[in-house]
Each structure stands twice: as C-alpha cells, then as structure tokens.
Amino acid sequence: MSLSLPQIDIVAGQASTALASQASQHDGVVIVFTNKSKLVDLLPCAQAYTEADNAFGSSIQLVCPLDKSPHARVLLVPTGTLNSDVDDPRRFKDAAFEGGKRALAAGMKSPLVCFADAPDAQVVDLKWMMEEDLDYKHYLEVTMLGFLEAAYEPIDVVEHAQRMNKPITVFDKLTFVAADLAQDQIATVVQKVQAIENGRRVAKDIGNPDPERMSPIKVVEYLETVFKGVDNVKMTVISDPAVLEKEYPLAHAVCRASLQVPRHHPRFVHFEYKSPDQASVKENLYFVGKGVTYDTGGADIKAGGIMRGMSRDKCGAAAVAGFFKTIAELNPKNVNATAGLALVRNSIGSDAYVSDEVIYARSGKRVLVGNTDAEGRMVMTDLLCEFKEKAVAHAQSGEVSGKAPALLFTVATLTGHALKAYGGYGITMDNGVARRARVSRRIYDAGHVLADPFEISTLRREDVAVVQPGRSSEDVIQANDRASSQTDRGHQYPAGFMLLASGLDDHGLYSSYPIGYSHLDVAGSAETMTAVGWSLTRVTASPVVALTGAFLA
C-alpha cells in the first residue's frame, strides 16, 4: 500500500493577514524567506535575534517566541540567494525539502507555510530559459512539491512499518499562503501539484525498492493496484515469453538468462490515454521506458563493484508509469499518450545473450551485439519501432487527432557517460522533427521553472556513423566493447543506434511521415548524486515534473 498525500490547502492573501487569522489553527508556522530583514514583518522578535546574532537566518532554525507571535513555534527556512547568475528555482525546492524534514522532526503535522518575500516582488529574470522568462514564476508549486517530497516514504518502507506496527511520520495537512495567487486559481494549482506528486510517488515506489520487491512481475502487480478503477488510462500486460520473442526480439535476447528463474520473468506493460476531446489534440505522445529491474551487465559482467545500485536501472520505466498516473489525474485535452514499459532483468546464465550475436530487430534490421551491458537500448528499440508503426497508422487513419504531430520518446537511466558529461542533470536530445517542434527546449524550460532541470544535448552525424555496419553480416552495431564513459559521445550515440535499429531514420524532416524522436537519458537525474554513508542514493522521479510542465496543458 502506497503512502497517501496529506490534505493540501492554499490561502490566497498577504502572509501577515493569514498569520493573524489562521496561525492558531495550525501546530506550527513555517516562514520561507530570502532576505532576513523581511522577517520582522511576520516575526516581530526577529529584530532582536538579528541584532544579537549576525548568523541569524543563515540556516534553518526553530524559534519559540515568548509572546507566541505569530505562533508558539516558528520554523525559519532560508532559500539562499535567488539572483546570482547560477541560481535557479531549486533554491525553493531544496529549502522546502530540508524545511519539511525539519518541521516533521519538530513534530509539526499541519503547519502553515508562508513566504516573507515572495520572488515575484524582486522581478528576477536570470535569462536561463530558451523561450520564456521569469525563472521563479512557479515558486509556489516548487515549494509545495518540496514539502511533499520531504514527507514521502517508499512502498517498501510503508510495508515494513505495517509489519512492525509502527507509524510513519508524515504531514496530515499542509497549508500554503500565496499573496500573488487569485482565489479562482487555487483549485487548479492544488490539482496540478497533487497530480504531479502522485505521479512521482508511483515512480519512486517502483524505482526505490530492491530488485526482488520490484521484479518485473511485482512491478506489474503494483501498477495493477495503481490503475485499478482508472477509466481514462488503459493498461495491458504481455507476459508470454513467446509473444515477447516474436514482437520484441532484442528485448527477449536480453532477458533470455532470466527465463530460467520464474520470479524474474519479463513483463511488457502498455498504457494508452486518449484525450476526451480528439479535436483538441495538438500532439500524439509515445513513451518508451527502460525498466531493467536489475542489471548485472550480462555476460559482459559489471565487475569491480560497479554492479551496485543497478536495482535503479528501472527508473526510466518507473518515471513513465508515474507520468501516466499524472496524466490520468489531469485528464488533459491537448494530447493523446501511449507508453510501453520494458520490464526485464539482465541476468547471467548459460542462456545469456553474448557479444558477437546478430539478432533480428522488429524492424528487420540485423543488430550486431557489441556489449551485453548495453542492454538498455536493446530493450527499448523494438517498442520504439512498434510506436513508429502506430504513429504512421494513426496518421493514415483519417482520424482528426491523426493530423497532429507524433512525438516519440525513450526515457532511460542509460549511460555512465551522461553522469560524466552533465553530473546530476537529465539530458534530452532531438532528431530533426523533434527539434522543429522545440521538444528539448520545452523540456528544458519546464524543467527549469519546476526545479527538475535538464541539459540539452545533440544528436549528430557521428552518432549515426559509428553504429554503421562494417560487413555484410549486420545492418547496425549495438555498441563497442568499452564503457560509455570511455567512449566518445557515449551518451549520444545510443540514440543514433535506436534511430537506425527501429527504422525511425526513415521518418525525418522531409519524409512522407515525419516523426519526432527525443531521447532522455536520466542516469544523472533519476537519483541524487550522493548518498548517506554507504547506503544507496535517493530516487527523485525525474522527469515526471519536467514532462508535465512541457506537455500537459
């Protein structure tokens, strides 16, 4: 059973007015601020603290005013600077996450959260974005999501608490004060934040647990509970290995060794969402998610300790599933959306696929395997080919929504090179059709303002050239024999492989049926970059937030 969201409320109005009328109804007050000189308007005793301590307001601290004005306990949460050249909305995300953790530690269950100096008053425009301005225009939503993230525990923790009959410390209610929000906007903002957070929680519930708790079969069982009774998203599951071998031969090759262990058997999951108003559809979206529930590297085994953390190699599929939970709740009119999750385990065994094998892809292309640890592109390519076929059929169908452009995506924790190149940021890159539709720019801008940042990379001719056949026995080469982090353009050329092996290269800008294709490598953003001690890192659910902002009107 997943963790439920707390009740979320927004009070439209000035912070001082809200504190005077509502503070007593809450078990604590949280004041988020940038300039500590603004605190005195909401916390009268702040003047004395500032005069007595030069460091006052430089870190999160709990204040208990003797006069209980505005409350008996007030948590002060500084954002840090907002207007340096390298600042961005994560200032609010990070402050809210740490502030939320501290509020829970203080025993607050229903705090009132307000802002001493909301950023719109500072008119900050740092020129980060491609096509928009006002970097902090969604500071409220970012802060709300930060507090919700602070109160989240994954499903395996919830199950353990139930087993031990112990409570989990969470918020019962979160109330936010927004001076720059009209009354008629409140319901929309709350719905959006709830939908995003519910989607993130699905992604984290899948992404966080160990590889046995979230094996392919267990992921499907979990998703069946999530989408049970959801009328606007159709979920179908393929479990027959024979069907997988026929429809998705590259993915089947990856999971051959796992077929010896019934509990590790693969599953493919399809989601389909259709807009309630097909005439309003502006884009037909297709998402392929890499769901490798554990990656041993296969025959090219991950040795020397680098196998650790490979239970997180399912985070691409986890994020796609979470995004469809968000879609189901928002019920947007502007898109149709389809998804495929390739849930497999890259195991070691006597029937494991090996380098030098030549495998026919769904597209009919002969794929020369160069490295069994490059399994992510293998499990996604046939789904990408299938969605290419669906996109063409839809365009030819005569349906009104078929006139809207088709945009295909692969979402994966794909390469170590992504970490080397961009650290903890997600990466997005486009083919020509997606570039014309400004797909990566939209993901970049949405991710920026909603604190799920992406970097834009590029798909170049070299990324296609390196996977070209070197002999008449193959049509495309899957990989070389080196780690991506040791390969030039190691995070870009896998997109070149998928483009060719799926047949998408026949659907460029000037083809009869142009199809957009964007590859999202979230190896850096799907988890935090650091862990506590020797533990595993924290799963983030990226890119659920960025995709919501970019594509759901």
Coordinates of C-alpha atoms in Angstrom, one line a residue:
M1 CA 0.0 0.0 0.0
S2 CA 1.4 3.4 -1.0
L3 CA 1.6 6.4 1.2
S4 CA -1.3 8.8 0.8
L5 CA -0.9 12.5 0.3
P6 CA -1.7 14.9 3.1
Q7 CA -4.5 17.4 2.7
I8 CA -3.3 20.4 0.7
D9 CA -4.8 23.9 1.1
I10 CA -3.8 27.3 -0.3
V11 CA -4.8 30.6 1.3
A12 CA -4.7 33.5 -1.1
G13 CA -3.7 36.7 0.5
Q14 CA -0.9 38.5 2.4
A15 CA 1.2 36.4 4.8
S16 CA 0.7 38.9 7.7
T17 CA -3.1 38.7 7.3
A18 CA -3.1 34.9 7.1
L19 CA -0.9 34.6 10.1
A20 CA -3.2 36.8 12.2
S21 CA -6.3 34.9 11.2
Q22 CA -5.1 31.3 10.8
A23 CA -1.9 30.6 12.7
S24 CA -3.8 29.4 15.7
Q25 CA -5.4 26.7 13.6
H26 CA -2.1 25.0 12.9
D27 CA 0.5 23.3 15.0
G28 CA 3.4 25.4 13.7
V29 CA 4.3 28.1 11.3
V30 CA 7.0 27.8 8.6
I31 CA 8.4 31.1 7.1
V32 CA 10.3 30.7 3.9
F33 CA 12.5 33.8 3.2
T34 CA 15.4 35.1 1.2
N35 CA 16.2 38.4 2.9
K36 CA 16.1 38.1 6.6
S37 CA 15.3 41.8 7.0
K38 CA 11.8 40.9 5.8
L39 CA 11.2 38.5 8.7
V40 CA 10.4 41.2 11.2
D41 CA 7.1 41.9 9.4
L42 CA 5.9 38.4 10.2
L43 CA 8.0 37.6 13.2
P44 CA 8.4 40.6 15.5
C45 CA 11.2 39.1 17.6
A46 CA 13.3 38.6 14.6
Q47 CA 14.7 42.1 15.1
A48 CA 16.2 41.2 18.5
Y49 CA 17.6 37.9 17.1
T50 CA 19.2 39.8 14.2
E51 CA 20.8 42.3 16.5
A52 CA 22.1 39.6 18.9
D53 CA 23.4 37.2 16.3
N54 CA 25.0 38.1 12.9
A55 CA 24.4 34.5 11.7
F56 CA 20.7 34.5 12.5
G57 CA 18.7 33.5 9.4
S58 CA 21.6 31.8 7.7
S59 CA 20.3 28.3 8.3
I60 CA 17.1 26.5 9.2
Q61 CA 16.2 27.1 12.8
L62 CA 13.2 26.8 15.1
V63 CA 12.2 29.9 17.1
C64 CA 9.7 29.9 20.0
P65 CA 8.6 33.5 20.6
L66 CA 7.7 34.2 24.3
D67 CA 4.7 36.2 23.1
K68 CA 3.7 33.4 20.7
S69 CA 3.6 35.9 17.8
P70 CA 2.7 34.7 15.3
H71 CA 2.8 31.2 16.8
A72 CA 4.4 29.3 19.7
R73 CA 6.8 27.7 17.3
V74 CA 8.1 29.2 14.1
L75 CA 10.4 27.4 11.7
L76 CA 12.6 29.7 9.6
V77 CA 13.7 28.4 6.3
P78 CA 16.1 30.4 4.2
T79 CA 16.3 29.9 0.4
G80 CA 19.7 31.4 0.0
T81 CA 20.4 33.8 -2.9
L82 CA 18.0 34.0 -5.8
N83 CA 19.6 36.5 -8.1
S84 CA 23.2 35.3 -8.8
D85 CA 24.0 34.1 -12.3
V86 CA 23.9 30.4 -11.2
D87 CA 20.8 30.5 -9.1
D88 CA 17.6 28.7 -10.2
P89 CA 14.2 27.5 -8.7
R90 CA 15.9 24.6 -7.0
R91 CA 16.6 27.2 -4.2
F92 CA 12.9 26.8 -3.3
K93 CA 12.9 23.0 -3.8
D94 CA 15.9 22.4 -1.6
A95 CA 14.7 24.8 1.1
A96 CA 11.3 23.2 1.1
F97 CA 12.7 19.7 1.3
E98 CA 15.0 20.4 4.2
G99 CA 12.4 22.6 5.9
G100 CA 9.8 19.9 5.6
K101 CA 12.2 17.4 7.1
R102 CA 12.9 19.7 10.0
A103 CA 9.2 20.5 10.5
L104 CA 8.4 16.8 10.8
A105 CA 11.3 16.4 13.2
A106 CA 9.9 19.2 15.3
G107 CA 6.6 17.3 15.5
M108 CA 4.6 19.5 13.1
K109 CA 1.7 17.7 11.5
S110 CA -0.3 20.6 10.0
P111 CA 2.0 23.6 9.5
L112 CA 1.0 26.9 7.9
V113 CA 3.7 27.7 5.3
C114 CA 4.2 31.3 4.2
F115 CA 6.7 33.5 2.4
A116 CA 8.3 36.6 3.9
D117 CA 9.4 37.9 0.5
A118 CA 8.0 36.1 -2.5
P119 CA 10.3 36.3 -5.5
D120 CA 7.8 38.0 -7.8
A121 CA 8.4 41.2 -5.8
Q122 CA 12.0 41.0 -6.8
V123 CA 11.4 40.7 -10.5
V124 CA 14.2 38.2 -11.0
D125 CA 14.9 37.2 -14.6
L126 CA 18.2 35.3 -14.9
K127 CA 17.8 34.6 -18.7
W128 CA 18.1 30.9 -18.2
M129 CA 15.2 29.9 -20.4
M130 CA 15.0 29.4 -24.2
E131 CA 11.5 30.8 -24.8
E132 CA 10.2 32.2 -21.6
D133 CA 11.2 34.5 -18.7
L134 CA 10.5 34.9 -15.0
D135 CA 12.5 32.0 -13.6
Y136 CA 10.6 31.8 -10.3
K137 CA 7.0 32.1 -11.7
H138 CA 6.2 28.6 -10.2
Y139 CA 8.0 29.1 -6.9
L140 CA 4.8 28.2 -5.0
E141 CA 4.3 24.8 -6.8
V142 CA 8.0 24.1 -6.4
T143 CA 7.8 24.8 -2.7
M144 CA 4.7 22.7 -2.3
L145 CA 6.4 19.8 -4.1
G146 CA 9.4 20.1 -1.9
F147 CA 7.4 19.8 1.3
L148 CA 5.5 16.8 -0.1
E149 CA 8.8 15.2 -1.1
A150 CA 10.1 15.6 2.5
A151 CA 7.1 13.6 3.8
Y152 CA 7.4 10.7 1.3
E153 CA 8.4 7.2 2.2
P154 CA 8.6 4.5 -0.5
I155 CA 6.3 1.5 -0.5
D156 CA 8.9 -0.9 1.0
V157 CA 9.2 1.4 4.0
V158 CA 5.5 1.6 4.3
E159 CA 5.2 -2.2 4.2
H160 CA 7.9 -2.6 6.8
A161 CA 6.2 -0.1 9.1
Q162 CA 2.9 -2.0 8.8
R163 CA 4.7 -5.2 9.5
M164 CA 6.3 -3.8 12.6
N165 CA 3.1 -2.0 13.5
K166 CA 4.9 1.4 13.7
P167 CA 3.6 4.7 12.4
I168 CA 5.3 6.7 9.7
T169 CA 5.9 10.4 10.4
V170 CA 4.1 12.4 7.8
F171 CA 2.1 15.6 7.5
D172 CA -1.7 15.4 7.9
K173 CA -2.2 18.7 6.3
L174 CA -0.1 21.4 4.5
T175 CA -1.5 24.9 4.1
F176 CA 0.4 27.4 2.0
V177 CA -0.1 31.2 1.9
A178 CA 0.3 32.8 -1.5
A179 CA 0.0 36.6 -1.9
D180 CA 0.1 36.5 -5.7
L181 CA -2.5 33.8 -6.4
A182 CA -6.1 34.7 -7.2
Q183 CA -8.8 32.8 -5.4
D184 CA -10.1 31.2 -8.7
Q185 CA -6.6 29.8 -9.4
I186 CA -6.3 27.8 -6.2
A187 CA -8.1 24.6 -7.2
T188 CA -6.1 24.4 -10.5
V189 CA -2.7 24.7 -8.6
V190 CA -3.7 22.2 -6.0
Q191 CA -4.9 19.7 -8.6
K192 CA -1.7 20.1 -10.6
V193 CA 0.6 19.7 -7.6
Q194 CA -1.3 16.6 -6.3
A195 CA -1.2 15.0 -9.8
I196 CA 2.5 15.6 -10.1
E197 CA 3.2 14.3 -6.6
N198 CA 1.0 11.2 -7.1
G199 CA 2.9 10.5 -10.3
R200 CA 6.3 11.0 -8.5
R201 CA 5.2 8.6 -5.8
V202 CA 4.4 5.9 -8.3
A203 CA 7.8 6.4 -9.9
K204 CA 9.6 6.3 -6.6
D205 CA 7.6 3.3 -5.3
I206 CA 8.9 1.4 -8.4
G207 CA 12.3 2.9 -8.6
N208 CA 13.4 2.7 -4.9
P209 CA 12.8 -0.9 -3.7
D210 CA 15.3 -3.8 -4.1
P211 CA 15.2 -6.0 -7.2
E212 CA 13.1 -8.7 -5.7
R213 CA 10.5 -6.4 -4.3
M214 CA 10.2 -4.7 -7.6
S215 CA 10.9 -7.5 -10.1
P216 CA 9.1 -7.3 -13.4
I217 CA 6.2 -9.4 -12.0
K218 CA 6.0 -7.3 -8.8
V219 CA 6.1 -4.0 -10.8
V220 CA 3.1 -5.2 -12.8
E221 CA 1.2 -6.2 -9.6
Y222 CA 1.9 -2.8 -8.1
L223 CA 0.7 -1.0 -11.3
E224 CA -2.4 -3.0 -11.4
T225 CA -3.4 -1.6 -8.0
V226 CA -2.4 1.9 -9.0
F227 CA -4.5 1.9 -12.2
K228 CA -7.4 -0.2 -10.9
G229 CA -10.6 1.8 -11.5
V230 CA -8.8 4.4 -13.6
D231 CA -11.1 4.8 -16.6
N232 CA -9.1 7.1 -18.8
V233 CA -5.8 5.1 -19.0
K234 CA -5.9 1.6 -20.4
M235 CA -3.3 -0.8 -19.1
T236 CA -2.4 -4.1 -20.8
V237 CA 0.3 -6.6 -19.9
I238 CA 2.3 -9.0 -22.1
S239 CA 3.8 -11.9 -20.1
D240 CA 4.1 -14.8 -22.6
P241 CA 7.8 -15.2 -23.5
A242 CA 6.9 -16.5 -26.9
V243 CA 5.0 -13.3 -27.7
L244 CA 7.9 -11.2 -26.4
E245 CA 10.3 -13.1 -28.6
K246 CA 8.1 -12.5 -31.7
E247 CA 7.2 -8.9 -31.0
Y248 CA 10.3 -7.6 -29.2
P249 CA 13.2 -9.9 -30.2
L250 CA 16.0 -7.6 -29.0
A251 CA 14.4 -7.3 -25.5
H252 CA 13.8 -11.0 -25.5
A253 CA 17.5 -11.6 -26.1
V254 CA 18.4 -9.5 -23.0
C255 CA 16.1 -11.5 -20.7
R256 CA 16.9 -15.0 -22.0
A257 CA 19.0 -15.8 -18.9
S258 CA 16.3 -14.6 -16.6
L259 CA 13.8 -17.1 -18.1
Q260 CA 15.5 -19.8 -16.1
V261 CA 14.1 -18.2 -12.9
P262 CA 10.3 -17.9 -12.9
R263 CA 10.1 -15.0 -10.5
H264 CA 12.4 -13.0 -12.7
H265 CA 10.4 -13.4 -15.9
P266 CA 9.9 -10.3 -18.0
R267 CA 6.8 -8.2 -18.5
F268 CA 5.9 -5.6 -21.0
V269 CA 3.3 -3.0 -20.0
H270 CA 1.4 -0.8 -22.3
F271 CA -0.6 2.4 -21.3
E272 CA -3.0 4.2 -23.6
Y273 CA -4.6 7.6 -22.9
K274 CA -7.0 9.3 -25.3
S275 CA -8.0 12.9 -24.9
P276 CA -11.7 13.4 -24.1
D277 CA -11.8 15.9 -27.0
Q278 CA -10.0 14.5 -30.0
A279 CA -10.4 17.7 -32.0
S280 CA -8.3 19.5 -29.3
V281 CA -5.3 17.1 -29.6
K282 CA -2.2 19.1 -30.5
E283 CA 0.3 16.2 -30.1
N284 CA 0.4 12.4 -30.1
L285 CA 3.0 11.4 -27.5
Y286 CA 4.6 7.9 -27.3
F287 CA 6.9 7.0 -24.4
V288 CA 9.3 4.0 -24.1
G289 CA 10.6 3.4 -20.6
K290 CA 13.7 1.3 -19.8
G291 CA 12.7 -1.0 -16.9
V292 CA 15.7 -3.2 -16.2
T293 CA 14.9 -4.3 -12.7
Y294 CA 18.5 -5.5 -12.2
D295 CA 21.4 -5.1 -14.5
T296 CA 24.3 -7.5 -13.9
G297 CA 25.8 -6.5 -17.2
G298 CA 25.0 -9.9 -18.5
A299 CA 27.9 -11.9 -20.0
D300 CA 29.9 -8.6 -20.1
I301 CA 29.5 -8.6 -16.3
K302 CA 29.7 -5.5 -14.2
A303 CA 32.8 -6.3 -12.2
G304 CA 34.8 -4.4 -9.6
G305 CA 31.8 -3.1 -7.5
I306 CA 30.1 -1.2 -10.3
M307 CA 27.0 -3.5 -10.2
R308 CA 25.9 -1.9 -7.0
G309 CA 22.9 0.3 -7.4
M310 CA 21.7 -1.4 -10.6
S311 CA 18.3 -2.0 -9.0
R312 CA 17.8 1.6 -10.0
D313 CA 18.1 0.8 -13.7
K314 CA 14.3 0.6 -13.9
C315 CA 13.9 4.3 -13.1
G316 CA 13.1 5.3 -16.7
A317 CA 10.1 3.0 -16.9
A318 CA 9.2 4.0 -13.3
A319 CA 9.1 7.6 -14.4
V320 CA 7.0 6.9 -17.4
A321 CA 4.5 4.9 -15.3
G322 CA 4.4 7.8 -12.8
F323 CA 3.8 10.3 -15.7
F324 CA 0.8 8.3 -16.8
K325 CA -0.6 8.5 -13.2
T326 CA -0.2 12.3 -13.5
I327 CA -1.9 12.2 -16.9
A328 CA -4.8 10.2 -15.6
E329 CA -5.4 12.7 -12.8
L330 CA -5.1 15.8 -15.0
N331 CA -7.1 14.4 -17.9
P332 CA -5.6 16.8 -20.5
K333 CA -7.4 17.6 -23.7
N334 CA -4.3 18.6 -25.7
V335 CA -2.6 15.2 -26.0
N336 CA -3.1 11.6 -26.7
A337 CA -0.4 9.5 -25.0
T338 CA 0.8 5.9 -25.3
A339 CA 3.6 4.2 -23.4
G340 CA 5.5 0.9 -23.3
L341 CA 7.5 -0.3 -20.3
A342 CA 10.1 -2.9 -21.0
L343 CA 10.4 -4.7 -17.6
V344 CA 13.3 -7.2 -17.8
R345 CA 16.2 -8.4 -15.8
N346 CA 19.7 -8.6 -17.4
S347 CA 20.8 -11.8 -15.7
I348 CA 23.9 -14.0 -16.0
G349 CA 23.4 -17.6 -17.1
S350 CA 24.0 -20.4 -19.6
D351 CA 21.4 -18.9 -22.0
A352 CA 22.6 -15.3 -21.7
Y353 CA 23.0 -13.4 -24.9
V354 CA 26.6 -12.6 -25.7
S355 CA 28.7 -10.2 -27.8
D356 CA 29.0 -11.1 -31.5
E357 CA 25.4 -12.4 -31.7
V358 CA 23.5 -11.0 -34.6
I359 CA 19.8 -10.6 -33.7
Y360 CA 17.0 -9.5 -36.0
A361 CA 15.1 -6.5 -34.6
R362 CA 11.4 -5.9 -35.0
S363 CA 12.2 -3.6 -37.9
G364 CA 14.0 -6.4 -39.7
K365 CA 17.4 -4.8 -39.1
R366 CA 20.2 -7.2 -38.2
V367 CA 21.8 -6.0 -34.9
L368 CA 25.4 -7.0 -34.1
V369 CA 25.8 -7.1 -30.3
G370 CA 28.9 -5.5 -29.1
N371 CA 28.4 -5.3 -25.4
T372 CA 25.7 -7.1 -23.3
D373 CA 25.9 -4.3 -20.8
A374 CA 24.4 -2.0 -23.4
E375 CA 21.1 -3.7 -22.8
G376 CA 19.0 -0.6 -22.3
R377 CA 19.0 0.3 -25.9
M378 CA 18.2 -3.3 -26.8
V379 CA 15.0 -3.5 -24.6
M380 CA 13.7 -0.1 -25.9
T381 CA 14.3 -0.3 -29.6
D382 CA 11.6 -2.8 -30.6
L383 CA 9.0 -0.8 -28.6
L384 CA 10.2 2.3 -30.4
C385 CA 9.7 0.5 -33.7
E386 CA 6.2 -0.5 -32.7
F387 CA 5.3 3.1 -31.8
K388 CA 6.7 4.3 -35.1
E389 CA 4.3 1.8 -36.8
K390 CA 1.4 3.1 -34.6
A391 CA 2.2 6.7 -35.4
V392 CA 2.2 6.1 -39.1
A393 CA -1.0 4.1 -38.9
H394 CA -2.6 6.9 -36.9
A395 CA -1.5 9.5 -39.4
Q396 CA -3.1 7.4 -42.2
S397 CA -6.3 6.6 -40.3
G398 CA -8.2 9.7 -41.2
E399 CA -9.0 10.4 -37.5
V400 CA -8.9 14.1 -36.6
S401 CA -6.2 13.6 -34.0
G402 CA -4.1 11.8 -36.6
K403 CA -3.4 15.1 -38.1
A404 CA -1.5 16.2 -35.0
P405 CA 2.3 15.5 -35.0
A406 CA 3.7 12.3 -33.4
L407 CA 6.5 12.7 -30.9
L408 CA 8.3 9.6 -29.7
F409 CA 10.5 9.4 -26.5
T410 CA 12.9 6.9 -25.0
V411 CA 13.3 7.5 -21.2
A412 CA 16.2 5.6 -19.5
T413 CA 18.9 5.6 -17.0
L414 CA 21.1 4.6 -20.0
T415 CA 24.7 5.6 -19.7
G416 CA 27.5 6.4 -17.3
H417 CA 28.7 8.9 -19.9
A418 CA 25.6 11.0 -19.0
L419 CA 26.9 11.3 -15.5
K420 CA 30.4 12.2 -16.7
A421 CA 29.1 14.8 -19.1
Y422 CA 26.4 16.5 -17.0
G423 CA 26.5 15.2 -13.4
G424 CA 23.2 15.2 -11.8
Y425 CA 21.2 16.6 -14.7
G426 CA 18.8 14.9 -17.1
I427 CA 19.8 15.1 -20.7
T428 CA 17.5 15.5 -23.7
M429 CA 18.3 15.4 -27.4
D430 CA 16.2 15.5 -30.6
N431 CA 16.0 14.3 -34.1
G432 CA 15.2 17.0 -36.7
V433 CA 11.4 16.6 -36.4
A434 CA 11.5 17.0 -32.6
R435 CA 14.0 19.8 -32.9
R436 CA 11.5 21.6 -35.2
A437 CA 8.8 21.1 -32.5
R438 CA 11.2 22.5 -29.9
V439 CA 10.8 19.4 -27.8
S440 CA 14.0 19.6 -25.9
R441 CA 13.7 23.3 -25.4
R442 CA 10.3 22.8 -23.9
I443 CA 11.6 20.1 -21.6
Y444 CA 14.5 22.4 -20.6
D445 CA 12.3 25.4 -19.9
A446 CA 9.6 23.4 -18.0
G447 CA 12.3 21.5 -16.0
H448 CA 13.9 24.8 -15.1
V449 CA 10.9 26.6 -13.7
L450 CA 9.7 23.5 -11.9
A451 CA 13.1 22.5 -10.4
D452 CA 13.5 19.3 -12.5
P453 CA 16.4 20.7 -14.6
F454 CA 17.6 19.2 -17.9
E455 CA 20.5 19.9 -20.2
I456 CA 20.1 19.9 -24.0
S457 CA 22.5 17.6 -25.9
T458 CA 22.6 17.0 -29.6
L459 CA 22.2 14.1 -32.0
R460 CA 25.0 14.5 -34.6
R461 CA 26.0 12.6 -37.8
E462 CA 28.9 11.0 -35.8
D463 CA 26.3 9.3 -33.6
V464 CA 24.8 7.5 -36.6
A465 CA 28.1 6.9 -38.3
V466 CA 29.7 4.9 -35.5
V467 CA 26.9 2.3 -35.5
Q468 CA 27.0 1.7 -39.3
P469 CA 27.7 -1.9 -40.4
G470 CA 31.3 -2.9 -41.1
R471 CA 30.5 -6.0 -43.0
S472 CA 27.6 -7.6 -44.9
S473 CA 26.5 -9.7 -41.9
E474 CA 24.9 -6.9 -40.0
D475 CA 22.9 -3.7 -40.6
V476 CA 23.6 -1.8 -37.4
I477 CA 26.0 -2.2 -34.5
Q478 CA 24.7 -2.0 -30.9
A479 CA 27.8 -0.9 -29.1
N480 CA 31.6 -1.1 -28.9
D481 CA 33.4 -3.1 -26.3
R482 CA 34.1 -0.2 -23.9
A483 CA 32.1 1.5 -21.2
S484 CA 30.1 4.5 -22.4
S485 CA 32.1 6.7 -20.1
Q486 CA 35.2 5.7 -22.0
T487 CA 33.6 6.3 -25.4
D488 CA 33.4 9.5 -27.4
R489 CA 29.9 10.8 -27.4
G490 CA 28.9 7.9 -25.1
H491 CA 25.5 9.3 -24.2
Q492 CA 24.6 10.4 -27.7
Y493 CA 25.4 7.5 -30.0
P494 CA 22.9 5.1 -28.3
A495 CA 20.2 7.4 -29.6
G496 CA 21.8 7.0 -33.1
F497 CA 21.6 3.3 -32.7
M498 CA 17.9 3.3 -31.6
L499 CA 17.1 5.7 -34.5
L500 CA 18.6 3.2 -37.1
A501 CA 17.6 -0.1 -35.5
S502 CA 14.0 1.0 -35.1
G503 CA 13.7 2.4 -38.6
L504 CA 12.9 5.9 -37.4
D505 CA 15.6 7.2 -39.6
D506 CA 13.1 6.8 -42.5
H507 CA 10.9 9.4 -40.8
G508 CA 13.0 12.6 -40.8
L509 CA 12.0 16.2 -41.6
Y510 CA 11.4 15.7 -45.3
S511 CA 9.9 12.2 -45.3
S512 CA 6.4 11.3 -46.1
Y513 CA 5.5 10.8 -42.4
P514 CA 7.8 12.9 -40.3
I515 CA 8.0 11.6 -36.7
G516 CA 9.7 13.4 -33.8
Y517 CA 12.1 11.5 -31.6
S518 CA 13.7 12.6 -28.4
H519 CA 15.9 10.6 -26.2
L520 CA 16.0 11.4 -22.5
D521 CA 19.0 9.9 -20.5
V522 CA 18.1 10.4 -16.9
A523 CA 21.1 8.5 -15.4
G524 CA 22.1 11.6 -13.6
S525 CA 18.7 13.0 -12.5
A526 CA 16.8 9.8 -11.6
E527 CA 18.7 9.6 -8.3
T528 CA 20.5 12.1 -6.1
M529 CA 24.2 12.3 -6.7
T530 CA 25.2 11.5 -3.2
A531 CA 24.1 9.0 -0.5
V532 CA 24.3 8.9 3.2
G533 CA 27.3 6.8 4.2
W534 CA 27.5 3.5 2.3
S535 CA 23.8 3.5 1.5
L536 CA 22.1 3.9 -1.8
T537 CA 21.1 7.3 -3.3
R538 CA 17.6 8.7 -3.1
V539 CA 15.3 8.2 -6.1
T540 CA 13.9 11.5 -7.5
A541 CA 11.2 10.5 -10.0
S542 CA 12.7 12.8 -12.7
P543 CA 11.5 13.6 -15.4
V544 CA 7.8 13.4 -14.2
V545 CA 7.8 17.1 -13.3
A546 CA 9.5 18.3 -16.4
L547 CA 7.3 16.2 -18.7
T548 CA 4.2 17.5 -17.0
G549 CA 5.2 21.1 -17.4
A550 CA 6.3 20.6 -21.0
F551 CA 3.4 18.7 -22.5
L552 CA 0.2 18.7 -20.3
A553 CA -1.7 21.9 -20.8

